XYZ file of C-alpha atoms in Angstrom:
752
model
C 37.624 24.626 49.924
C 35.209 22.199 51.485
C 35.826 18.999 52.984
C 33.903 15.736 53.438
C 31.893 16.086 56.884
C 33.292 13.604 59.609
C 30.861 11.749 61.641
C 32.879 12.359 64.910
C 31.935 15.554 66.444
C 33.325 17.371 69.637
C 31.550 19.263 71.947
C 32.730 22.387 73.678
C 31.067 22.902 76.929
C 32.469 23.700 80.437
C 36.134 23.927 80.414
C 36.471 21.352 77.522
C 39.155 22.451 75.029
C 39.152 21.566 71.489
C 42.371 21.316 69.446
C 42.113 20.903 65.718
C 43.614 22.597 62.588
C 45.881 25.633 62.942
C 43.302 27.681 61.305
C 40.371 26.319 63.755
C 40.032 28.754 66.845
C 36.699 28.782 68.600
C 38.078 30.800 71.621
C 34.813 33.067 71.556
C 34.492 35.755 74.295
C 31.683 35.620 75.912
C 31.652 31.799 75.845
C 28.675 30.637 74.039
C 26.002 28.359 75.433
C 26.879 25.248 73.292
C 29.354 24.603 70.345
C 29.500 21.542 68.454
C 32.394 21.326 66.442
C 33.180 18.885 63.288
C 35.779 18.007 60.735
C 35.504 20.180 57.711
C 36.117 23.719 56.753
C 33.798 26.456 55.115
C 35.533 29.292 52.895
C 33.777 32.543 53.192
C 33.881 34.161 49.845
C 35.538 37.547 49.627
C 32.445 38.826 47.743
C 29.750 37.449 49.597
C 26.268 36.814 48.745
C 23.754 36.495 51.583
C 20.178 35.414 51.233
C 18.257 36.994 54.321
C 14.791 37.347 55.694
C 13.521 40.775 55.065
C 13.599 42.447 58.518
C 17.347 41.258 58.890
C 18.549 43.359 55.963
C 20.097 46.203 57.691
C 21.565 44.044 60.447
C 23.325 41.763 57.645
C 25.319 44.643 56.530
C 27.220 44.178 59.804
C 28.877 41.482 58.147
C 31.175 43.836 56.168
C 33.136 44.324 59.356
C 34.315 40.712 59.079
C 38.027 40.625 58.272
C 37.625 38.489 55.133
C 34.419 39.992 53.550
C 35.294 42.759 50.953
C 31.855 43.136 49.482
C 28.243 42.144 50.181
C 25.286 41.291 47.997
C 22.060 40.908 49.897
C 19.160 38.719 48.095
C 15.861 39.246 50.395
C 13.950 36.269 50.885
C 10.153 36.670 49.860
C 7.673 36.427 52.906
C 6.137 33.064 53.480
C 8.753 31.596 51.025
C 10.999 28.474 52.720
C 14.615 29.484 52.665
C 17.210 27.659 50.413
C 19.065 24.898 51.860
C 22.344 26.024 50.859
C 24.696 29.139 50.764
C 25.183 31.976 53.349
C 21.865 32.535 54.936
C 20.446 34.590 57.665
C 16.803 33.408 58.517
C 14.052 34.019 60.858
C 13.461 31.233 63.164
C 10.327 29.067 63.178
C 8.927 27.126 65.794
C 10.436 23.749 64.449
C 13.857 25.278 65.209
C 13.299 24.895 69.029
C 14.990 28.183 69.567
C 14.665 30.256 72.581
C 13.464 33.932 71.824
C 16.585 35.403 73.121
C 18.845 32.921 71.268
C 20.415 32.531 67.874
C 21.973 29.517 66.184
C 24.742 29.182 63.662
C 25.043 25.939 61.529
C 28.308 25.567 59.159
C 28.603 22.632 57.256
C 29.181 21.559 53.612
C 25.993 23.336 52.686
C 27.039 26.510 53.926
C 26.317 28.929 56.721
C 23.051 29.267 58.283
C 22.193 31.874 60.862
C 18.773 31.613 62.635
C 17.154 34.011 65.220
C 13.542 35.571 65.980
C 14.513 39.016 66.039
C 17.180 41.539 64.948
C 19.117 41.886 68.214
C 19.720 38.056 68.047
C 20.884 38.125 64.575
C 23.213 40.933 65.473
C 24.729 38.864 68.245
C 25.188 36.032 65.874
C 26.886 38.243 63.158
C 29.082 39.544 65.744
C 30.154 35.872 66.913
C 30.816 35.491 63.112
C 32.860 38.772 63.163
C 35.115 37.692 66.166
C 35.769 34.224 64.514
C 36.953 35.890 61.602
C 39.510 37.674 63.511
C 40.136 34.726 65.518
C 41.505 32.457 62.901
C 44.842 32.498 61.029
C 43.001 32.847 57.926
C 39.840 34.810 58.479
C 38.324 33.332 55.381
C 38.195 29.712 56.734
C 35.918 28.482 59.492
C 35.396 25.240 60.749
C 32.311 23.291 60.634
C 30.222 23.899 63.648
C 27.012 24.574 65.217
C 26.464 27.133 67.853
C 23.489 27.721 69.841
C 23.893 30.791 72.245
C 21.753 33.326 74.263
C 22.630 35.789 77.083
C 22.252 35.306 80.881
C 21.093 39.047 81.418
C 19.342 41.070 79.097
C 21.281 44.201 80.449
C 25.079 44.306 79.274
C 26.494 47.688 79.795
C 29.927 49.778 79.758
C 30.069 53.377 80.954
C 32.114 56.468 79.686
C 32.839 59.529 81.587
C 33.764 62.211 78.997
C 33.384 65.013 81.647
C 36.505 64.890 83.566
C 38.463 64.444 80.277
C 36.603 64.979 76.986
C 36.911 62.128 74.372
C 36.371 62.553 70.533
C 33.565 61.409 68.777
C 35.818 59.104 66.596
C 36.894 57.467 69.798
C 33.563 56.981 71.172
C 32.715 55.305 68.099
C 35.755 53.036 68.216
C 34.640 52.213 71.902
C 31.116 51.126 70.536
C 32.671 49.042 67.892
C 34.539 46.856 70.443
C 31.632 46.834 72.758
C 29.654 45.251 69.722
C 32.168 42.575 69.152
C 31.869 41.508 72.687
C 27.981 41.765 72.963
C 27.510 44.484 75.106
C 24.361 46.257 74.228
C 23.953 49.296 76.474
C 26.614 52.158 76.353
C 26.159 54.567 79.530
C 27.481 58.181 78.408
C 28.323 60.466 81.406
C 27.844 63.743 79.533
C 27.602 66.123 82.297
C 29.571 66.714 85.687
C 31.495 69.364 87.351
C 34.506 69.027 85.263
C 32.607 70.019 82.008
C 29.334 69.898 80.090
C 29.511 67.924 77.136
C 26.229 68.185 75.437
C 24.629 70.830 73.253
C 21.504 72.338 74.512
C 20.230 75.036 72.396
C 17.929 76.769 75.119
C 21.153 77.375 77.284
C 24.061 78.107 75.095
C 26.344 79.020 78.053
C 26.475 75.262 78.781
C 28.728 74.803 76.001
C 30.143 78.312 75.369
C 31.541 78.149 79.106
C 30.790 75.300 81.243
C 32.096 72.908 78.713
C 35.560 74.757 78.946
C 38.113 74.999 81.687
C 41.526 76.412 82.644
C 43.506 73.333 82.565
C 43.210 70.276 80.192
C 44.233 67.688 82.950
C 41.514 67.170 85.755
C 44.115 67.018 88.420
C 45.588 70.312 87.471
C 42.183 71.845 87.175
C 41.191 70.464 90.432
C 44.199 71.815 92.538
C 44.181 75.330 90.949
C 40.990 77.057 91.293
C 38.430 74.976 89.239
C 37.590 77.713 87.144
C 35.456 77.842 83.657
C 36.439 79.910 80.838
C 34.907 81.027 77.732
C 35.199 78.764 74.567
C 37.936 80.519 72.362
C 40.015 81.743 75.061
C 43.665 80.637 74.730
C 43.846 78.771 77.758
C 40.494 77.139 77.381
C 40.300 73.094 77.407
C 37.626 70.804 76.804
C 35.071 70.163 74.192
C 31.322 69.207 73.758
C 29.168 67.194 71.260
C 26.807 68.817 69.077
C 23.325 67.520 68.921
C 23.915 66.494 65.386
C 26.997 64.471 66.463
C 25.128 62.795 69.276
C 22.419 61.670 66.933
C 25.076 60.177 64.773
C 26.457 58.129 67.473
C 23.206 56.972 68.336
C 22.391 56.008 65.216
C 25.807 54.498 64.760
C 25.379 52.431 68.041
C 21.718 51.400 67.173
C 22.923 49.762 63.853
C 25.275 47.605 66.231
C 22.728 46.704 68.614
C 23.700 48.981 71.328
C 21.423 51.375 73.041
C 22.996 54.728 74.103
C 21.770 55.910 77.625
C 22.630 59.562 78.643
C 23.260 60.848 81.897
C 22.545 64.583 82.938
C 23.685 64.942 86.589
C 21.314 66.175 89.061
C 20.924 67.347 91.928
C 24.540 67.296 92.702
C 27.774 67.339 90.646
C 26.600 70.268 88.960
C 29.281 72.911 89.749
C 29.797 73.650 85.949
C 25.895 74.402 85.581
C 25.724 76.528 88.481
C 28.827 78.569 87.577
C 27.228 79.669 84.433
C 23.482 79.859 85.944
C 24.317 80.820 89.747
C 20.604 81.766 90.153
C 19.861 77.782 90.269
C 21.931 77.558 93.535
C 21.077 78.275 97.127
C 23.567 81.035 97.495
C 22.848 82.842 93.890
C 26.664 82.849 93.585
C 28.831 81.143 90.972
C 31.377 78.740 92.391
C 29.719 78.234 95.732
C 28.166 74.710 95.487
C 27.511 71.878 93.282
C 23.844 71.049 94.034
C 20.860 72.843 92.662
C 18.428 74.489 94.882
C 15.379 72.256 95.281
C 13.131 75.003 96.391
C 13.589 77.135 93.498
C 11.080 76.726 90.847
C 13.445 77.700 88.253
C 15.555 74.601 88.864
C 12.793 72.302 87.649
C 12.052 74.496 84.852
C 15.625 74.389 83.663
C 15.955 70.536 84.212
C 12.897 69.843 82.112
C 13.844 72.115 79.411
C 17.283 70.311 79.134
C 15.563 66.984 79.323
C 13.146 67.993 76.668
C 16.309 68.589 74.399
C 17.860 65.172 75.343
C 14.833 63.408 74.760
C 14.856 64.581 71.269
C 18.266 63.152 70.620
C 18.335 60.115 72.699
C 15.529 57.585 71.942
C 16.599 55.234 75.038
C 13.924 54.164 77.352
C 16.130 54.832 80.113
C 17.519 58.343 80.902
C 20.254 58.570 83.586
C 19.821 61.441 86.013
C 22.806 60.703 88.401
C 21.667 61.373 91.932
C 24.755 60.593 93.712
C 27.054 62.310 96.154
C 24.821 65.439 96.808
C 26.356 67.787 99.411
C 23.058 68.505 101.338
C 24.167 71.053 103.958
C 23.131 74.132 101.687
C 19.604 72.752 101.734
C 19.567 72.609 105.622
C 19.980 76.473 105.842
C 18.568 77.647 102.231
C 15.044 79.411 102.942
C 13.395 78.353 99.711
C 14.509 74.621 100.454
C 13.185 74.824 103.926
C 9.911 76.319 102.692
C 9.492 73.702 100.150
C 10.206 70.901 102.837
C 7.543 72.695 104.917
C 4.922 72.641 102.413
C 5.581 69.339 101.241
C 5.828 67.908 104.843
C 9.504 66.569 104.237
C 11.361 65.694 107.315
C 14.779 65.482 106.242
C 17.019 66.888 103.413
C 17.143 62.997 102.283
C 13.508 63.195 101.730
C 14.043 66.676 100.046
C 16.531 64.815 97.462
C 13.769 62.198 96.916
C 11.099 64.655 96.173
C 13.397 66.230 93.483
C 14.119 62.708 91.923
C 10.485 61.958 92.019
C 9.606 65.086 90.316
C 11.957 64.223 87.632
C 10.870 60.526 87.351
C 7.184 61.408 86.944
C 8.163 64.022 84.238
C 10.228 61.252 82.299
C 7.122 58.786 82.858
C 4.998 61.450 81.309
C 7.007 61.318 78.199
C 7.105 57.544 77.959
C 10.731 57.101 79.356
C 12.346 55.428 82.779
C 14.567 56.992 85.090
C 17.808 55.387 86.276
C 19.851 56.744 89.018
C 22.912 55.720 91.267
C 21.731 54.053 94.558
C 21.627 57.282 96.546
C 18.146 58.062 94.922
C 16.680 55.218 97.329
C 17.344 57.884 100.236
C 14.133 59.367 101.194
C 12.043 56.893 98.934
C 11.776 55.932 95.468
C 8.909 56.242 92.828
C 7.775 52.745 91.332
C 9.366 52.208 88.018
C 12.662 53.812 88.948
C 15.762 51.856 88.102
C 18.673 51.680 90.536
C 22.417 51.581 89.750
C 24.141 50.038 92.570
C 27.666 51.447 93.120
C 28.324 51.604 96.592
C 28.845 47.914 96.999
C 25.733 45.566 96.378
C 23.501 46.766 99.539
C 21.612 49.240 97.682
C 20.752 46.935 94.718
C 19.770 44.211 97.258
C 17.488 46.647 98.745
C 15.955 47.998 95.766
C 15.383 44.570 94.099
C 13.837 43.086 97.338
C 11.566 46.308 97.152
C 10.649 45.458 93.654
C 12.887 47.842 91.758
C 14.795 46.851 88.525
C 18.702 47.030 89.274
C 21.678 46.935 87.291
C 24.588 45.839 89.420
C 27.899 47.862 89.142
C 29.755 47.651 92.438
C 32.966 49.638 92.642
C 34.701 46.448 94.267
C 34.384 44.561 91.115
C 33.311 46.826 88.169
C 35.103 50.243 88.665
C 37.739 49.957 85.954
C 39.420 53.172 87.057
C 40.696 51.066 89.714
C 44.496 49.656 89.592
C 44.670 46.375 87.778
C 48.292 45.201 88.958
C 50.669 46.465 91.517
C 49.894 50.294 91.825
C 53.610 50.830 92.184
C 54.093 49.857 88.847
C 51.056 51.676 87.254
C 50.088 55.258 86.036
C 48.459 57.152 88.944
C 44.816 56.190 89.496
C 42.148 57.170 91.969
C 42.697 54.204 94.122
C 41.400 50.570 94.213
C 42.640 47.443 93.217
C 40.832 45.266 90.882
C 42.448 42.427 88.986
C 41.149 40.670 85.669
C 40.283 37.473 87.625
C 38.350 39.555 90.327
C 36.115 41.092 87.565
C 35.588 37.564 86.024
C 34.650 36.079 89.661
C 31.529 38.614 89.936
C 27.996 37.374 90.001
C 25.439 39.989 89.703
C 22.825 38.123 91.654
C 23.792 38.492 95.471
C 22.767 35.714 97.617
C 20.764 38.103 99.858
C 18.260 38.820 97.016
C 14.944 36.858 97.534
C 14.553 34.227 95.072
C 11.520 35.505 93.415
C 13.049 39.052 93.332
C 16.085 37.972 91.147
C 14.194 38.848 88.034
C 14.853 42.484 88.697
C 18.525 42.033 88.340
C 18.733 43.343 84.712
C 22.443 42.667 84.408
C 25.817 44.546 85.272
C 27.710 47.328 83.900
C 31.375 48.321 84.391
C 32.230 52.120 85.024
C 35.191 54.171 83.830
C 35.602 57.486 85.437
C 38.365 59.619 83.950
C 39.595 61.841 86.541
C 43.106 59.999 86.322
C 42.595 58.914 82.670
C 43.389 61.719 80.390
C 43.754 60.110 77.029
C 41.962 57.658 74.837
C 45.270 55.468 74.773
C 45.047 55.336 78.682
C 41.322 54.693 78.791
C 41.788 51.640 76.522
C 44.471 50.377 78.809
C 42.126 50.783 81.817
C 39.144 49.167 80.285
C 40.614 46.140 78.173
C 40.804 43.385 78.622
C 38.786 43.713 81.920
C 35.716 44.476 79.722
C 35.917 41.082 78.106
C 35.682 39.627 81.649
C 32.342 41.600 82.372
C 31.192 40.385 78.857
C 31.391 36.769 79.974
C 30.000 37.497 83.465
C 26.937 39.183 81.875
C 26.481 36.578 78.985
C 27.553 33.155 80.085
C 25.497 31.100 82.538
C 27.329 30.312 85.794
C 27.549 26.610 85.363
C 29.309 27.558 82.026
C 32.001 29.772 83.445
C 35.634 28.987 84.171
C 38.441 31.222 84.967
C 41.018 28.821 83.827
C 39.349 28.177 80.477
C 38.517 32.041 80.046
C 42.210 32.709 80.720
C 43.294 30.440 78.202
C 40.805 31.695 75.430
C 41.838 35.408 76.435
C 45.263 34.534 74.921
C 43.643 34.517 71.399
C 42.035 37.779 71.985
C 45.359 39.954 72.573
C 45.880 39.620 68.641
C 42.389 40.530 67.970
C 42.656 43.787 70.328
C 46.084 44.567 68.367
C 44.065 44.270 65.131
C 41.908 46.678 66.165
C 44.555 49.017 67.581
C 43.871 49.010 71.121
C 46.060 49.877 73.680
C 44.872 47.069 76.045
C 46.708 46.222 79.339
C 49.306 43.810 78.764
C 49.713 40.700 81.079
C 52.047 41.610 83.798
C 55.160 39.734 84.492
C 54.958 41.129 88.222
C 54.885 37.981 90.691
C 52.402 38.305 93.611
C 52.101 36.108 96.466
C 49.516 34.996 99.122
C 50.627 33.518 102.444
C 48.408 31.468 104.309
C 49.364 30.833 108.184
C 48.432 27.449 109.621
C 48.267 27.770 113.497
C 48.277 23.894 113.806
C 51.625 23.604 111.855
C 52.762 27.284 112.959
C 53.937 27.550 109.240
C 53.086 29.667 106.257
C 52.198 28.359 102.865
C 53.327 30.337 100.017
C 51.737 30.754 96.554
C 53.148 32.727 93.916
C 51.190 33.760 90.833
C 51.730 35.784 87.894
C 49.432 37.051 84.969
C 51.435 34.956 82.400
C 50.100 31.544 81.935
C 53.309 29.536 82.988
C 54.243 29.856 86.612
C 57.458 27.662 86.112
C 59.084 30.883 84.775
C 59.349 32.234 88.273
C 62.418 31.690 90.306
C 62.598 32.604 94.194
C 65.161 32.634 97.241
C 64.193 32.534 100.924
C 67.516 34.259 102.269
C 67.096 37.561 100.662
C 69.282 37.076 97.716
C 68.246 38.299 94.347
C 66.798 35.308 92.277
C 68.680 34.516 89.348
C 67.747 31.582 86.471
C 69.827 29.247 88.788
C 67.323 29.823 92.011
C 64.630 27.514 93.014
C 61.939 27.336 90.232
C 58.497 27.733 91.656
C 56.459 24.504 90.821
C 53.665 25.105 93.297
C 52.855 26.147 96.624
C 55.497 25.726 99.443
C 55.647 25.707 103.379
C 57.894 27.869 105.615
C 58.152 27.117 109.401
C 60.475 29.895 110.002
C 60.738 33.799 109.493
C 62.335 34.543 106.194
C 62.465 37.180 103.463
C 61.612 35.784 100.024
C 62.649 37.441 96.545
C 60.864 36.259 93.464
C 60.806 37.288 89.693
C 59.765 36.058 86.236
C 62.465 34.755 83.940
C 62.015 34.403 80.067
C 65.086 32.594 78.239
C 67.243 32.933 81.235
C 66.765 36.828 81.591
C 64.907 38.228 84.318
C 62.140 40.296 82.583
C 60.011 41.337 85.579
C 60.702 43.227 88.771
C 61.852 41.490 91.988
C 59.078 40.663 94.522
C 60.343 41.170 98.132
C 58.467 40.216 101.003
C 58.821 39.000 104.747
C 57.265 35.924 106.129
C 56.840 36.407 109.962
C 56.303 33.314 112.257
C 56.292 35.813 115.552
C 55.519 35.706 118.981
C 52.220 37.773 118.964
C 50.281 35.181 116.443
C 47.175 34.278 118.321
C 47.274 36.640 121.028
C 44.326 38.821 122.443
C 44.343 42.449 121.218
C 42.225 45.091 123.123
C 41.221 48.086 121.048
C 41.336 51.219 122.904
C 40.164 52.968 119.755
C 38.015 51.072 117.244
C 38.357 50.340 113.675
C 36.252 52.311 111.241
C 34.713 51.128 108.125
C 37.337 48.334 107.320
C 37.095 45.665 110.092
C 39.118 43.117 108.175
C 39.051 40.084 110.236
C 37.554 42.098 113.442
C 39.609 41.745 116.529
C 41.803 38.699 115.242
C 43.181 40.823 112.335
C 46.200 42.204 114.152
C 47.626 38.870 115.454
C 46.265 36.345 112.800
C 49.841 35.896 111.393
C 48.408 36.978 107.843
C 49.980 39.992 106.149
C 47.905 42.236 103.892
C 48.461 42.547 100.144
C 48.233 45.261 97.628
C 44.880 46.417 98.372
C 43.119 47.434 101.551
C 40.059 45.656 100.273
C 41.859 42.319 100.803
C 40.173 41.701 104.294
C 43.612 41.931 106.145
C 44.241 45.511 106.374
C 42.246 46.988 109.187
C 41.324 50.637 108.800
C 41.260 53.622 111.450
C 40.081 56.982 111.179
C 41.410 57.915 114.566
C 44.649 57.477 116.231
C 45.547 53.825 116.743
C 45.662 52.728 120.408
C 45.783 48.961 120.775
C 47.264 46.435 123.523
C 48.522 42.832 122.926
C 48.346 40.650 125.863
C 51.461 38.179 125.423
C 49.719 36.089 128.363
C 52.989 36.026 130.502
C 56.086 38.147 131.055
C 58.292 37.677 128.179
C 61.428 39.207 126.757
C 60.545 41.779 124.112
C 63.291 42.539 121.575
C 61.494 43.978 118.489
C 58.013 45.218 117.665
C 56.644 46.307 114.362
C 53.597 47.261 112.541
C 53.019 47.604 108.585
C 51.260 50.596 107.418
C 50.398 51.694 103.739
C 49.661 55.126 102.022
C 47.744 56.007 98.783
C 46.536 59.576 99.184
C 44.119 59.455 96.339
C 41.378 57.724 98.347
C 42.860 59.358 101.642
C 45.121 56.691 103.060
C 48.290 58.005 104.933
C 51.067 57.002 107.029
C 50.851 57.801 110.678
C 52.872 60.538 112.042
C 54.761 58.158 114.345
C 54.397 54.856 116.160
C 55.065 54.735 119.792
C 55.508 51.365 121.781
C 54.795 50.855 125.497
C 55.249 47.834 127.799
C 53.579 46.866 130.917
C 53.536 44.071 133.433
C 49.878 44.882 134.659
C 48.200 46.189 131.651
C 47.229 49.382 133.603
C 50.751 51.254 134.100
C 52.796 51.408 130.708
C 56.209 52.712 129.994
C 57.138 54.145 126.612
C 60.114 52.220 125.250
C 60.538 54.153 121.887
C 59.153 55.974 118.998
C 59.399 55.407 115.330
C 58.849 58.723 113.157
C 57.277 58.609 109.985
C 59.515 59.439 106.903
C 57.265 59.216 104.112
C 55.944 62.373 102.465
C 52.188 63.031 102.752
C 52.470 64.163 99.224
C 53.770 60.724 97.840
C 50.813 59.781 95.745
C 52.179 56.421 94.762
C 51.187 53.250 96.771
C 53.824 52.960 99.454
C 54.373 50.410 102.515
C 56.420 51.164 105.326
C 57.321 48.947 108.046
C 57.385 50.867 111.600
C 59.947 48.848 113.491
C 61.296 49.421 116.953
C 64.385 47.444 117.848
C 65.213 47.438 121.518
C 68.893 48.149 122.399
C 68.308 45.765 125.250
C 65.487 43.318 125.688
C 62.836 44.137 128.325
C 60.534 41.805 130.312
C 56.735 42.714 129.802
C 53.310 40.785 129.421
C 51.394 43.772 127.687
C 52.661 45.549 124.535
C 50.631 49.050 123.592
C 51.265 50.484 120.383
C 49.884 54.032 119.474
C 50.020 55.501 116.040
C 49.172 59.073 115.375
C 46.898 60.318 112.647
C 47.992 63.660 111.676
C 46.170 63.960 108.263
C 42.764 62.745 109.822
C 42.624 60.310 106.927
C 42.553 56.462 106.948
C 45.315 54.457 108.696
C 45.638 50.706 107.458
C 47.609 48.310 109.199
C 47.748 44.465 109.136
C 49.570 42.891 111.847
C 51.585 43.488 115.115
C 54.821 41.841 114.867
C 56.594 40.878 118.031
C 59.961 39.154 118.637
């Protein structure tokens, strides 16, 4: 049914929200550059006839993914013939359209639907906007009159998938590609090889898939902790898998039809335990299971790698080939006669330069084949050849350095784009490797750091999220970790900064949960958990408490400040509130008078050490937090040691607080966390010592740890010493042992 067009039109831009008919939903992700809506509805025929410019014929077939379109007939527009003025049309742009080369436009009115673009990639983007709109409507066949003009901020919009740690079937990888296409990703980084299993058939080296693709345990963690052995395909305990070259080509073609380029990653020179187990002559020792790095001084290493790449290049037409280059343990090269001989011959001064030599050899080889090398930011060590592209994962520093030196960069920092990190309170989640990455933190990322020189910003091609699968054993679990965080990244890569709004994105995201359900995606559901931030105000000597939840409505939160369990009759949360005294707060989420989320419990401490000077007899390491003000700034750490309030130590803690005058000391406490995946442990014990002069200290008690160092869930413990009798002292020394030699993280010295 067509309705007469209204003269009144509404513009969707910034955070403006459009409200109209129930079937009108333009909650598109990523947010288009410009949407103009009008009154009226276009009905998409179930059996659609499309008039299309010749070069867009193949792309037009993607319209069959629209939920309302059951069949498609294509009429090709003859060259140099003007397109018709009515119907469903996909037409090549002309200069008079004033359309950017990277943009597409969609016009929907009483004449039909017109999609214009200059090239196939832009047509595909436009088609997937229509497909997405189909899923968003209550009636997929009805779409409101509108004009959309849209183009991406970045040319590279990537998602990664590690199939080495846990093999994923080809059918699932295709599903992954399907979802990527709907959200306008255009590069799929396929991590095909690593120590946990080789996943691509190489005909010249059959042992790579006869043995290196199979291991003794299905779960990576079980395999890692039990010998890390590989077994022959066909053995009863063999677990793993690989893709034949025909299957890989099938996926490449499948993705290309959807506008997605497949970038294979073949790890070198490190992360190659599986290769060296079956071809040990390529290692420094010549023995299997002795190292994970190729011997750079062995000419057979380069023969092997070039032979492998020759077959890879016949499968993957991608301009980019990823060679890894990260986390190589270089100690073997320091003593290997072959490596040392090569270093002397080439005048290399360090093993970093030796790795750089290897990377340059592979880069030159790929360039000779008309391709480009990508590697993780470690490839910068020792120098980089012109033309190589860097993926910056260890923060942004590598990307900044590379871009300022004139290298192209894809930003993929672990802090914002590692989807194997926890996405909510780790105590409520399946085990992960660590980290803490919420949806809003992904959305907050800007791929162009301020430290990049103005004329070098062009070298930032875009951003990519990575999903490493050590702790992600199934396809369902993988979907849970990636979605909806990938939707936030889609908008980071596509939408200009001034068009982004977290509040508006969160509102639009509510419509996409149904879309993901329709696609049978096991996405992470918004949590009913309550989280908090406490901001200490030194002038007022109080804390401002903010409670949040992943639900849109925070007025469903009830809280207490007297340690009692919250009920529906407890105080409703209406906004931040202030506390001027120490208290214990409990908060929970309620729906229809029923508590449906766990109770959040936390202490607010207005204690006597706030603002006092701390002397560090042992220094913090790696995680400075707020430096020497951290431990007495009145602010407690949150769920992640990345939050800027947890201070990290790799040695035993030995710190002294100067209370400025002799005072009665009743109680001393410190909080610690444990998350053994990334190597964070509880101290063995915490000792408290007091002094009047700051030189001679007397011990007043020790608190022993009672948390097992095998406890893998995120755990917090308050080490609290209560003195039976108050003691006078000016200086308080706290010592905490570090028996596991991992990280100790603490946030505050609490004194009463």
